[in-house]
Amino acid sequence: DTGELVERERVGTVVETSSPENFEKAVEKTLGLLSEGTDLSQRCRLAAKKLFSLEQAVDKYSIVYQRLS
């Protein structure tokens, strides 16, 4: 689930349902993320490399193929 990845990697916030309270919570969370030591854009790049790199995809496909054989 993409929302789970976003939260776990601390690269953004997810608004569960469209309500003023949930938007307020999301803004507060986002401001908290922005105030952390690591630059948010850098965290996004690192998370993308970790989760969606070619090497990661090859490793995952390799595991699937090994299970099938």
N, CA, C and O atoms as a Maestro MAE file, in Angstrom:
{
 s_m_m2io_version
 :::
 2.0.0
}

f_m_ct {
 s_m_title
 :::
 protein
 m_atom[276] {
  # First column is atom index #
  i_m_mmod_type
  r_m_x_coord
  r_m_y_coord
  r_m_z_coord
  i_m_residue_number
  s_m_chain_name
  s_m_pdb_residue_name
  s_m_pdb_atom_name
  i_m_atomic_number
  :::
  1 25 0.845 -1.182 0.000 1 A "ASP " " N  " 7
  2 3 0.000 0.000 0.000 1 A "ASP " " CA " 6
  3 2 0.888 1.243 0.000 1 A "ASP " " C  " 6
  4 15 1.787 1.371 0.831 1 A "ASP " " O  " 8
  5 25 0.637 2.136 -0.916 2 A "THR " " N  " 7
  6 3 1.469 3.328 -1.079 2 A "THR " " CA " 6
  7 2 1.445 4.218 0.154 2 A "THR " " C  " 6
  8 15 2.479 4.739 0.573 2 A "THR " " O  " 8
  9 25 0.269 4.390 0.730 3 A "GLY " " N  " 7
  10 3 0.173 5.214 1.929 3 A "GLY " " CA " 6
  11 2 1.031 4.686 3.059 3 A "GLY " " C  " 6
  12 15 1.641 5.453 3.804 3 A "GLY " " O  " 8
  13 25 1.072 3.376 3.179 4 A "GLU " " N  " 7
  14 3 1.903 2.741 4.207 4 A "GLU " " CA " 6
  15 2 3.384 3.028 3.966 4 A "GLU " " C  " 6
  16 15 4.128 3.308 4.906 4 A "GLU " " O  " 8
  17 25 3.806 2.958 2.707 5 A "LEU " " N  " 7
  18 3 5.199 3.267 2.365 5 A "LEU " " CA " 6
  19 2 5.544 4.717 2.676 5 A "LEU " " C  " 6
  20 15 6.606 5.012 3.224 5 A "LEU " " O  " 8
  21 25 4.647 5.603 2.324 6 A "VAL " " N  " 7
  22 3 4.866 7.035 2.568 6 A "VAL " " CA " 6
  23 2 5.059 7.294 4.056 6 A "VAL " " C  " 6
  24 15 5.973 8.016 4.456 6 A "VAL " " O  " 8
  25 25 4.204 6.710 4.862 7 A "GLU " " N  " 7
  26 3 4.294 6.910 6.315 7 A "GLU " " CA " 6
  27 2 5.546 6.240 6.890 7 A "GLU " " C  " 6
  28 15 6.271 6.845 7.680 7 A "GLU " " O  " 8
  29 25 5.796 4.994 6.493 8 A "ARG " " N  " 7
  30 3 6.926 4.246 7.046 8 A "ARG " " CA " 6
  31 2 8.259 4.906 6.705 8 A "ARG " " C  " 6
  32 15 9.153 4.972 7.549 8 A "ARG " " O  " 8
  33 25 8.395 5.387 5.487 9 A "GLU " " N  " 7
  34 3 9.651 6.005 5.061 9 A "GLU " " CA " 6
  35 2 9.754 7.477 5.475 9 A "GLU " " C  " 6
  36 15 10.784 8.118 5.270 9 A "GLU " " O  " 8
  37 25 8.693 7.991 6.050 10 A "ARG " " N  " 7
  38 3 8.648 9.378 6.535 10 A "ARG " " CA " 6
  39 2 8.957 10.369 5.415 10 A "ARG " " C  " 6
  40 15 9.774 11.276 5.573 10 A "ARG " " O  " 8
  41 25 8.279 10.173 4.274 11 A "VAL " " N  " 7
  42 3 8.491 11.044 3.124 11 A "VAL " " CA " 6
  43 2 7.252 11.869 2.778 11 A "VAL " " C  " 6
  44 15 7.243 12.586 1.777 11 A "VAL " " O  " 8
  45 25 6.228 11.772 3.586 12 A "GLY " " N  " 7
  46 3 5.004 12.528 3.336 12 A "GLY " " CA " 6
  47 2 3.916 12.097 4.300 12 A "GLY " " C  " 6
  48 15 4.152 11.321 5.226 12 A "GLY " " O  " 8
  49 25 2.740 12.605 4.070 13 A "THR " " N  " 7
  50 3 1.607 12.249 4.908 13 A "THR " " CA " 6
  51 2 0.437 11.816 4.027 13 A "THR " " C  " 6
  52 15 0.352 12.166 2.850 13 A "THR " " O  " 8
  53 25 -0.438 11.061 4.624 14 A "VAL " " N  " 7
  54 3 -1.611 10.564 3.919 14 A "VAL " " CA " 6
  55 2 -2.853 11.095 4.620 14 A "VAL " " C  " 6
  56 15 -2.968 11.013 5.842 14 A "VAL " " O  " 8
  57 25 -3.776 11.638 3.845 15 A "VAL " " N  " 7
  58 3 -5.051 12.118 4.383 15 A "VAL " " CA " 6
  59 2 -6.053 10.993 4.181 15 A "VAL " " C  " 6
  60 15 -6.410 10.666 3.049 15 A "VAL " " O  " 8
  61 25 -6.502 10.404 5.274 16 A "GLU " " N  " 7
  62 3 -7.393 9.250 5.193 16 A "GLU " " CA " 6
  63 2 -8.734 9.598 4.543 16 A "GLU " " C  " 6
  64 15 -9.146 8.958 3.575 16 A "GLU " " O  " 8
  65 25 -9.385 10.580 5.061 17 A "THR " " N  " 7
  66 3 -10.658 11.035 4.490 17 A "THR " " CA " 6
  67 2 -10.631 12.547 4.419 17 A "THR " " C  " 6
  68 15 -9.921 13.206 5.178 17 A "THR " " O  " 8
  69 25 -11.402 13.082 3.511 18 A "SER " " N  " 7
  70 3 -11.414 14.518 3.276 18 A "SER " " CA " 6
  71 2 -12.264 15.224 4.327 18 A "SER " " C  " 6
  72 15 -13.487 15.314 4.218 18 A "SER " " O  " 8
  73 25 -11.572 15.720 5.344 19 A "SER " " N  " 7
  74 3 -12.251 16.511 6.370 19 A "SER " " CA " 6
  75 2 -11.283 17.566 6.877 19 A "SER " " C  " 6
  76 15 -10.070 17.374 6.802 19 A "SER " " O  " 8
  77 25 -11.791 18.665 7.384 20 A "PRO " " N  " 7
  78 3 -10.897 19.709 7.895 20 A "PRO " " CA " 6
  79 2 -9.957 19.194 8.985 20 A "PRO " " C  " 6
  80 15 -8.793 19.592 9.038 20 A "PRO " " O  " 8
  81 25 -10.453 18.317 9.847 21 A "GLU " " N  " 7
  82 3 -9.619 17.788 10.931 21 A "GLU " " CA " 6
  83 2 -8.459 16.949 10.378 21 A "GLU " " C  " 6
  84 15 -7.321 17.063 10.834 21 A "GLU " " O  " 8
  85 25 -8.774 16.105 9.384 22 A "ASN " " N  " 7
  86 3 -7.724 15.267 8.811 22 A "ASN " " CA " 6
  87 2 -6.703 16.087 8.030 22 A "ASN " " C  " 6
  88 15 -5.512 15.775 8.048 22 A "ASN " " O  " 8
  89 25 -7.155 17.123 7.350 23 A "PHE " " N  " 7
  90 3 -6.215 17.998 6.649 23 A "PHE " " CA " 6
  91 2 -5.314 18.725 7.648 23 A "PHE " " C  " 6
  92 15 -4.118 18.890 7.407 23 A "PHE " " O  " 8
  93 25 -5.885 19.152 8.752 24 A "GLU " " N  " 7
  94 3 -5.095 19.830 9.788 24 A "GLU " " CA " 6
  95 2 -4.032 18.882 10.340 24 A "GLU " " C  " 6
  96 15 -2.879 19.280 10.509 24 A "GLU " " O  " 8
  97 25 -4.407 17.635 10.622 25 A "LYS " " N  " 7
  98 3 -3.446 16.642 11.111 25 A "LYS " " CA " 6
  99 2 -2.340 16.403 10.080 25 A "LYS " " C  " 6
  100 15 -1.167 16.292 10.439 25 A "LYS " " O  " 8
  101 25 -2.711 16.326 8.814 26 A "ALA " " N  " 7
  102 3 -1.725 16.094 7.757 26 A "ALA " " CA " 6
  103 2 -0.740 17.251 7.659 26 A "ALA " " C  " 6
  104 15 0.458 17.034 7.481 26 A "ALA " " O  " 8
  105 25 -1.235 18.466 7.774 27 A "VAL " " N  " 7
  106 3 -0.351 19.642 7.737 27 A "VAL " " CA " 6
  107 2 0.617 19.601 8.912 27 A "VAL " " C  " 6
  108 15 1.806 19.872 8.747 27 A "VAL " " O  " 8
  109 25 0.117 19.267 10.093 28 A "GLU " " N  " 7
  110 3 0.979 19.183 11.282 28 A "GLU " " CA " 6
  111 2 2.054 18.115 11.095 28 A "GLU " " C  " 6
  112 15 3.220 18.339 11.421 28 A "GLU " " O  " 8
  113 25 1.659 16.954 10.569 29 A "LYS " " N  " 7
  114 3 2.636 15.885 10.326 29 A "LYS " " CA " 6
  115 2 3.676 16.327 9.306 29 A "LYS " " C  " 6
  116 15 4.868 16.066 9.472 29 A "LYS " " O  " 8
  117 25 3.223 16.995 8.254 30 A "THR " " N  " 7
  118 3 4.144 17.452 7.214 30 A "THR " " CA " 6
  119 2 5.123 18.475 7.771 30 A "THR " " C  " 6
  120 15 6.313 18.425 7.460 30 A "THR " " O  " 8
  121 25 4.648 19.381 8.573 31 A "LEU " " N  " 7
  122 3 5.547 20.357 9.195 31 A "LEU " " CA " 6
  123 2 6.562 19.661 10.093 31 A "LEU " " C  " 6
  124 15 7.721 20.071 10.160 31 A "LEU " " O  " 8
  125 25 6.132 18.614 10.779 32 A "GLY " " N  " 7
  126 3 7.052 17.831 11.597 32 A "GLY " " CA " 6
  127 2 8.123 17.164 10.751 32 A "GLY " " C  " 6
  128 15 9.297 17.152 11.122 32 A "GLY " " O  " 8
  129 25 7.721 16.609 9.614 33 A "LEU " " N  " 7
  130 3 8.689 15.979 8.713 33 A "LEU " " CA " 6
  131 2 9.695 16.997 8.192 33 A "LEU " " C  " 6
  132 15 10.889 16.714 8.088 33 A "LEU " " O  " 8
  133 25 9.198 18.176 7.871 34 A "LEU " " N  " 7
  134 3 10.078 19.224 7.345 34 A "LEU " " CA " 6
  135 2 11.067 19.720 8.393 34 A "LEU " " C  " 6
  136 15 12.144 20.203 8.044 34 A "LEU " " O  " 8
  137 25 10.718 19.608 9.666 35 A "SER " " N  " 7
  138 3 11.593 20.108 10.724 35 A "SER " " CA " 6
  139 2 12.626 19.078 11.175 35 A "SER " " C  " 6
  140 15 13.513 19.401 11.966 35 A "SER " " O  " 8
  141 25 12.521 17.838 10.679 36 A "GLU " " N  " 7
  142 3 13.510 16.824 11.030 36 A "GLU " " CA " 6
  143 2 14.850 17.164 10.392 36 A "GLU " " C  " 6
  144 15 14.912 17.927 9.427 36 A "GLU " " O  " 8
  145 25 15.909 16.601 10.929 37 A "GLY " " N  " 7
  146 3 17.254 16.928 10.486 37 A "GLY " " CA " 6
  147 2 17.528 16.674 9.011 37 A "GLY " " C  " 6
  148 15 18.159 17.499 8.351 37 A "GLY " " O  " 8
  149 25 17.071 15.564 8.493 38 A "THR " " N  " 7
  150 3 17.344 15.209 7.105 38 A "THR " " CA " 6
  151 2 16.418 15.983 6.179 38 A "THR " " C  " 6
  152 15 15.231 16.140 6.465 38 A "THR " " O  " 8
  153 25 16.961 16.460 5.080 39 A "ASP " " N  " 7
  154 3 16.177 17.159 4.073 39 A "ASP " " CA " 6
  155 2 15.123 16.207 3.515 39 A "ASP " " C  " 6
  156 15 15.436 15.079 3.137 39 A "ASP " " O  " 8
  157 25 13.881 16.664 3.466 40 A "LEU " " N  " 7
  158 3 12.774 15.822 3.022 40 A "LEU " " CA " 6
  159 2 12.974 15.337 1.589 40 A "LEU " " C  " 6
  160 15 12.680 14.179 1.291 40 A "LEU " " O  " 8
  161 25 13.462 16.184 0.706 41 A "SER " " N  " 7
  162 3 13.687 15.757 -0.679 41 A "SER " " CA " 6
  163 2 14.749 14.670 -0.744 41 A "SER " " C  " 6
  164 15 14.656 13.761 -1.568 41 A "SER " " O  " 8
  165 25 15.748 14.752 0.108 42 A "GLN " " N  " 7
  166 3 16.785 13.718 0.154 42 A "GLN " " CA " 6
  167 2 16.183 12.405 0.650 42 A "GLN " " C  " 6
  168 15 16.489 11.344 0.107 42 A "GLN " " O  " 8
  169 25 15.339 12.465 1.665 43 A "ARG " " N  " 7
  170 3 14.673 11.250 2.165 43 A "ARG " " CA " 6
  171 2 13.815 10.625 1.075 43 A "ARG " " C  " 6
  172 15 13.764 9.402 0.950 43 A "ARG " " O  " 8
  173 25 13.143 11.452 0.289 44 A "CYS " " N  " 7
  174 3 12.313 10.942 -0.816 44 A "CYS " " CA " 6
  175 2 13.167 10.200 -1.836 44 A "CYS " " C  " 6
  176 15 12.814 9.105 -2.273 44 A "CYS " " O  " 8
  177 25 14.292 10.803 -2.214 45 A "ARG " " N  " 7
  178 3 15.183 10.157 -3.187 45 A "ARG " " CA " 6
  179 2 15.724 8.836 -2.651 45 A "ARG " " C  " 6
  180 15 15.749 7.836 -3.369 45 A "ARG " " O  " 8
  181 25 16.155 8.828 -1.400 46 A "LEU " " N  " 7
  182 3 16.696 7.610 -0.804 46 A "LEU " " CA " 6
  183 2 15.635 6.517 -0.712 46 A "LEU " " C  " 6
  184 15 15.917 5.349 -0.979 46 A "LEU " " O  " 8
  185 25 14.425 6.893 -0.338 47 A "ALA " " N  " 7
  186 3 13.337 5.912 -0.253 47 A "ALA " " CA " 6
  187 2 13.009 5.354 -1.631 47 A "ALA " " C  " 6
  188 15 12.779 4.153 -1.773 47 A "ALA " " O  " 8
  189 25 12.986 6.201 -2.637 48 A "ALA " " N  " 7
  190 3 12.695 5.749 -4.001 48 A "ALA " " CA " 6
  191 2 13.769 4.782 -4.482 48 A "ALA " " C  " 6
  192 15 13.454 3.754 -5.082 48 A "ALA " " O  " 8
  193 25 15.021 5.100 -4.226 49 A "LYS " " N  " 7
  194 3 16.109 4.203 -4.624 49 A "LYS " " CA " 6
  195 2 16.002 2.865 -3.902 49 A "LYS " " C  " 6
  196 15 16.171 1.804 -4.503 49 A "LYS " " O  " 8
  197 25 15.721 2.931 -2.615 50 A "LYS " " N  " 7
  198 3 15.629 1.714 -1.814 50 A "LYS " " CA " 6
  199 2 14.465 0.829 -2.253 50 A "LYS " " C  " 6
  200 15 14.606 -0.391 -2.343 50 A "LYS " " O  " 8
  201 25 13.333 1.435 -2.522 51 A "LEU " " N  " 7
  202 3 12.114 0.667 -2.785 51 A "LEU " " CA " 6
  203 2 11.887 0.336 -4.249 51 A "LEU " " C  " 6
  204 15 11.258 -0.676 -4.559 51 A "LEU " " O  " 8
  205 25 12.382 1.164 -5.153 52 A "PHE " " N  " 7
  206 3 12.021 1.017 -6.557 52 A "PHE " " CA " 6
  207 2 13.216 0.948 -7.508 52 A "PHE " " C  " 6
  208 15 13.059 1.164 -8.709 52 A "PHE " " O  " 8
  209 25 14.388 0.655 -6.994 53 A "SER " " N  " 7
  210 3 15.567 0.593 -7.859 53 A "SER " " CA " 6
  211 2 15.539 -0.666 -8.719 53 A "SER " " C  " 6
  212 15 14.834 -1.629 -8.417 53 A "SER " " O  " 8
  213 25 16.311 -0.637 -9.783 54 A "LEU " " N  " 7
  214 3 16.431 -1.795 -10.655 54 A "LEU " " CA " 6
  215 2 16.969 -2.997 -9.885 54 A "LEU " " C  " 6
  216 15 16.489 -4.117 -10.058 54 A "LEU " " O  " 8
  217 25 17.958 -2.763 -9.041 55 A "GLU " " N  " 7
  218 3 18.538 -3.847 -8.256 55 A "GLU " " CA " 6
  219 2 17.488 -4.491 -7.352 55 A "GLU " " C  " 6
  220 15 17.445 -5.713 -7.211 55 A "GLU " " O  " 8
  221 25 16.657 -3.671 -6.751 56 A "GLN " " N  " 7
  222 3 15.583 -4.160 -5.879 56 A "GLN " " CA " 6
  223 2 14.601 -5.017 -6.680 56 A "GLN " " C  " 6
  224 15 14.179 -6.076 -6.216 56 A "GLN " " O  " 8
  225 25 14.244 -4.566 -7.860 57 A "ALA " " N  " 7
  226 3 13.312 -5.318 -8.704 57 A "ALA " " CA " 6
  227 2 13.914 -6.650 -9.130 57 A "ALA " " C  " 6
  228 15 13.232 -7.675 -9.116 57 A "ALA " " O  " 8
  229 25 15.186 -6.638 -9.507 58 A "VAL " " N  " 7
  230 3 15.859 -7.877 -9.913 58 A "VAL " " CA " 6
  231 2 15.879 -8.864 -8.754 58 A "VAL " " C  " 6
  232 15 15.607 -10.050 -8.942 58 A "VAL " " O  " 8
  233 25 16.200 -8.380 -7.558 59 A "ASP " " N  " 7
  234 3 16.220 -9.256 -6.383 59 A "ASP " " CA " 6
  235 2 14.849 -9.866 -6.118 59 A "ASP " " C  " 6
  236 15 14.746 -11.056 -5.820 59 A "ASP " " O  " 8
  237 25 13.803 -9.065 -6.223 60 A "LYS " " N  " 7
  238 3 12.449 -9.564 -5.967 60 A "LYS " " CA " 6
  239 2 12.019 -10.583 -7.013 60 A "LYS " " C  " 6
  240 15 11.429 -11.609 -6.674 60 A "LYS " " O  " 8
  241 25 12.309 -10.310 -8.282 61 A "TYR " " N  " 7
  242 3 11.973 -11.268 -9.337 61 A "TYR " " CA " 6
  243 2 12.768 -12.556 -9.169 61 A "TYR " " C  " 6
  244 15 12.247 -13.645 -9.412 61 A "TYR " " O  " 8
  245 25 14.009 -12.441 -8.760 62 A "SER " " N  " 7
  246 3 14.849 -13.611 -8.547 62 A "SER " " CA " 6
  247 2 14.242 -14.522 -7.477 62 A "SER " " C  " 6
  248 15 14.226 -15.743 -7.630 62 A "SER " " O  " 8
  249 25 13.753 -13.933 -6.420 63 A "ILE " " N  " 7
  250 3 13.121 -14.707 -5.346 63 A "ILE " " CA " 6
  251 2 11.879 -15.420 -5.866 63 A "ILE " " C  " 6
  252 15 11.651 -16.588 -5.551 63 A "ILE " " O  " 8
  253 25 11.078 -14.717 -6.661 64 A "VAL " " N  " 7
  254 3 9.864 -15.320 -7.224 64 A "VAL " " CA " 6
  255 2 10.245 -16.488 -8.121 64 A "VAL " " C  " 6
  256 15 9.650 -17.560 -8.016 64 A "VAL " " O  " 8
  257 25 11.225 -16.303 -9.003 65 A "TYR " " N  " 7
  258 3 11.638 -17.367 -9.922 65 A "TYR " " CA " 6
  259 2 12.202 -18.573 -9.169 65 A "TYR " " C  " 6
  260 15 11.974 -19.715 -9.568 65 A "TYR " " O  " 8
  261 25 12.941 -18.321 -8.075 66 A "GLN " " N  " 7
  262 3 13.480 -19.421 -7.288 66 A "GLN " " CA " 6
  263 2 12.357 -20.229 -6.648 66 A "GLN " " C  " 6
  264 15 12.448 -21.454 -6.559 66 A "GLN " " O  " 8
  265 25 11.313 -19.565 -6.207 67 A "ARG " " N  " 7
  266 3 10.183 -20.266 -5.603 67 A "ARG " " CA " 6
  267 2 9.432 -21.102 -6.636 67 A "ARG " " C  " 6
  268 15 8.890 -22.157 -6.304 67 A "ARG " " O  " 8
  269 25 9.398 -20.643 -7.873 68 A "LEU " " N  " 7
  270 3 8.686 -21.359 -8.921 68 A "LEU " " CA " 6
  271 2 9.432 -22.591 -9.440 68 A "LEU " " C  " 6
  272 15 8.829 -23.512 -9.990 68 A "LEU " " O  " 8
  273 25 10.746 -22.589 -9.255 69 A "SER " " N  " 7
  274 3 11.514 -23.723 -9.799 69 A "SER " " CA " 6
  275 2 11.739 -24.830 -8.805 69 A "SER " " C  " 6
  276 15 12.367 -25.836 -9.132 69 A "SER " " O  " 8
  :::
 }
 m_bond[275] {
  # First column is bond index #
  i_m_from
  i_m_to
  i_m_order
  :::
  1 1 2 1
  2 2 3 1
  3 3 4 2
  4 3 5 1
  5 5 6 1
  6 6 7 1
  7 7 8 2
  8 7 9 1
  9 9 10 1
  10 10 11 1
  11 11 12 2
  12 11 13 1
  13 13 14 1
  14 14 15 1
  15 15 16 2
  16 15 17 1
  17 17 18 1
  18 18 19 1
  19 19 20 2
  20 19 21 1
  21 21 22 1
  22 22 23 1
  23 23 24 2
  24 23 25 1
  25 25 26 1
  26 26 27 1
  27 27 28 2
  28 27 29 1
  29 29 30 1
  30 30 31 1
  31 31 32 2
  32 31 33 1
  33 33 34 1
  34 34 35 1
  35 35 36 2
  36 35 37 1
  37 37 38 1
  38 38 39 1
  39 39 40 2
  40 39 41 1
  41 41 42 1
  42 42 43 1
  43 43 44 2
  44 43 45 1
  45 45 46 1
  46 46 47 1
  47 47 48 2
  48 47 49 1
  49 49 50 1
  50 50 51 1
  51 51 52 2
  52 51 53 1
  53 53 54 1
  54 54 55 1
  55 55 56 2
  56 55 57 1
  57 57 58 1
  58 58 59 1
  59 59 60 2
  60 59 61 1
  61 61 62 1
  62 62 63 1
  63 63 64 2
  64 63 65 1
  65 65 66 1
  66 66 67 1
  67 67 68 2
  68 67 69 1
  69 69 70 1
  70 70 71 1
  71 71 72 2
  72 71 73 1
  73 73 74 1
  74 74 75 1
  75 75 76 2
  76 75 77 1
  77 77 78 1
  78 78 79 1
  79 79 80 2
  80 79 81 1
  81 81 82 1
  82 82 83 1
  83 83 84 2
  84 83 85 1
  85 85 86 1
  86 86 87 1
  87 87 88 2
  88 87 89 1
  89 89 90 1
  90 90 91 1
  91 91 92 2
  92 91 93 1
  93 93 94 1
  94 94 95 1
  95 95 96 2
  96 95 97 1
  97 97 98 1
  98 98 99 1
  99 99 100 2
  100 99 101 1
  101 101 102 1
  102 102 103 1
  103 103 104 2
  104 103 105 1
  105 105 106 1
  106 106 107 1
  107 107 108 2
  108 107 109 1
  109 109 110 1
  110 110 111 1
  111 111 112 2
  112 111 113 1
  113 113 114 1
  114 114 115 1
  115 115 116 2
  116 115 117 1
  117 117 118 1
  118 118 119 1
  119 119 120 2
  120 119 121 1
  121 121 122 1
  122 122 123 1
  123 123 124 2
  124 123 125 1
  125 125 126 1
  126 126 127 1
  127 127 128 2
  128 127 129 1
  129 129 130 1
  130 130 131 1
  131 131 132 2
  132 131 133 1
  133 133 134 1
  134 134 135 1
  135 135 136 2
  136 135 137 1
  137 137 138 1
  138 138 139 1
  139 139 140 2
  140 139 141 1
  141 141 142 1
  142 142 143 1
  143 143 144 2
  144 143 145 1
  145 145 146 1
  146 146 147 1
  147 147 148 2
  148 147 149 1
  149 149 150 1
  150 150 151 1
  151 151 152 2
  152 151 153 1
  153 153 154 1
  154 154 155 1
  155 155 156 2
  156 155 157 1
  157 157 158 1
  158 158 159 1
  159 159 160 2
  160 159 161 1
  161 161 162 1
  162 162 163 1
  163 163 164 2
  164 163 165 1
  165 165 166 1
  166 166 167 1
  167 167 168 2
  168 167 169 1
  169 169 170 1
  170 170 171 1
  171 171 172 2
  172 171 173 1
  173 173 174 1
  174 174 175 1
  175 175 176 2
  176 175 177 1
  177 177 178 1
  178 178 179 1
  179 179 180 2
  180 179 181 1
  181 181 182 1
  182 182 183 1
  183 183 184 2
  184 183 185 1
  185 185 186 1
  186 186 187 1
  187 187 188 2
  188 187 189 1
  189 189 190 1
  190 190 191 1
  191 191 192 2
  192 191 193 1
  193 193 194 1
  194 194 195 1
  195 195 196 2
  196 195 197 1
  197 197 198 1
  198 198 199 1
  199 199 200 2
  200 199 201 1
  201 201 202 1
  202 202 203 1
  203 203 204 2
  204 203 205 1
  205 205 206 1
  206 206 207 1
  207 207 208 2
  208 207 209 1
  209 209 210 1
  210 210 211 1
  211 211 212 2
  212 211 213 1
  213 213 214 1
  214 214 215 1
  215 215 216 2
  216 215 217 1
  217 217 218 1
  218 218 219 1
  219 219 220 2
  220 219 221 1
  221 221 222 1
  222 222 223 1
  223 223 224 2
  224 223 225 1
  225 225 226 1
  226 226 227 1
  227 227 228 2
  228 227 229 1
  229 229 230 1
  230 230 231 1
  231 231 232 2
  232 231 233 1
  233 233 234 1
  234 234 235 1
  235 235 236 2
  236 235 237 1
  237 237 238 1
  238 238 239 1
  239 239 240 2
  240 239 241 1
  241 241 242 1
  242 242 243 1
  243 243 244 2
  244 243 245 1
  245 245 246 1
  246 246 247 1
  247 247 248 2
  248 247 249 1
  249 249 250 1
  250 250 251 1
  251 251 252 2
  252 251 253 1
  253 253 254 1
  254 254 255 1
  255 255 256 2
  256 255 257 1
  257 257 258 1
  258 258 259 1
  259 259 260 2
  260 259 261 1
  261 261 262 1
  262 262 263 1
  263 263 264 2
  264 263 265 1
  265 265 266 1
  266 266 267 1
  267 267 268 2
  268 267 269 1
  269 269 270 1
  270 270 271 1
  271 271 272 2
  272 271 273 1
  273 273 274 1
  274 274 275 1
  275 275 276 2
  :::
 }
}
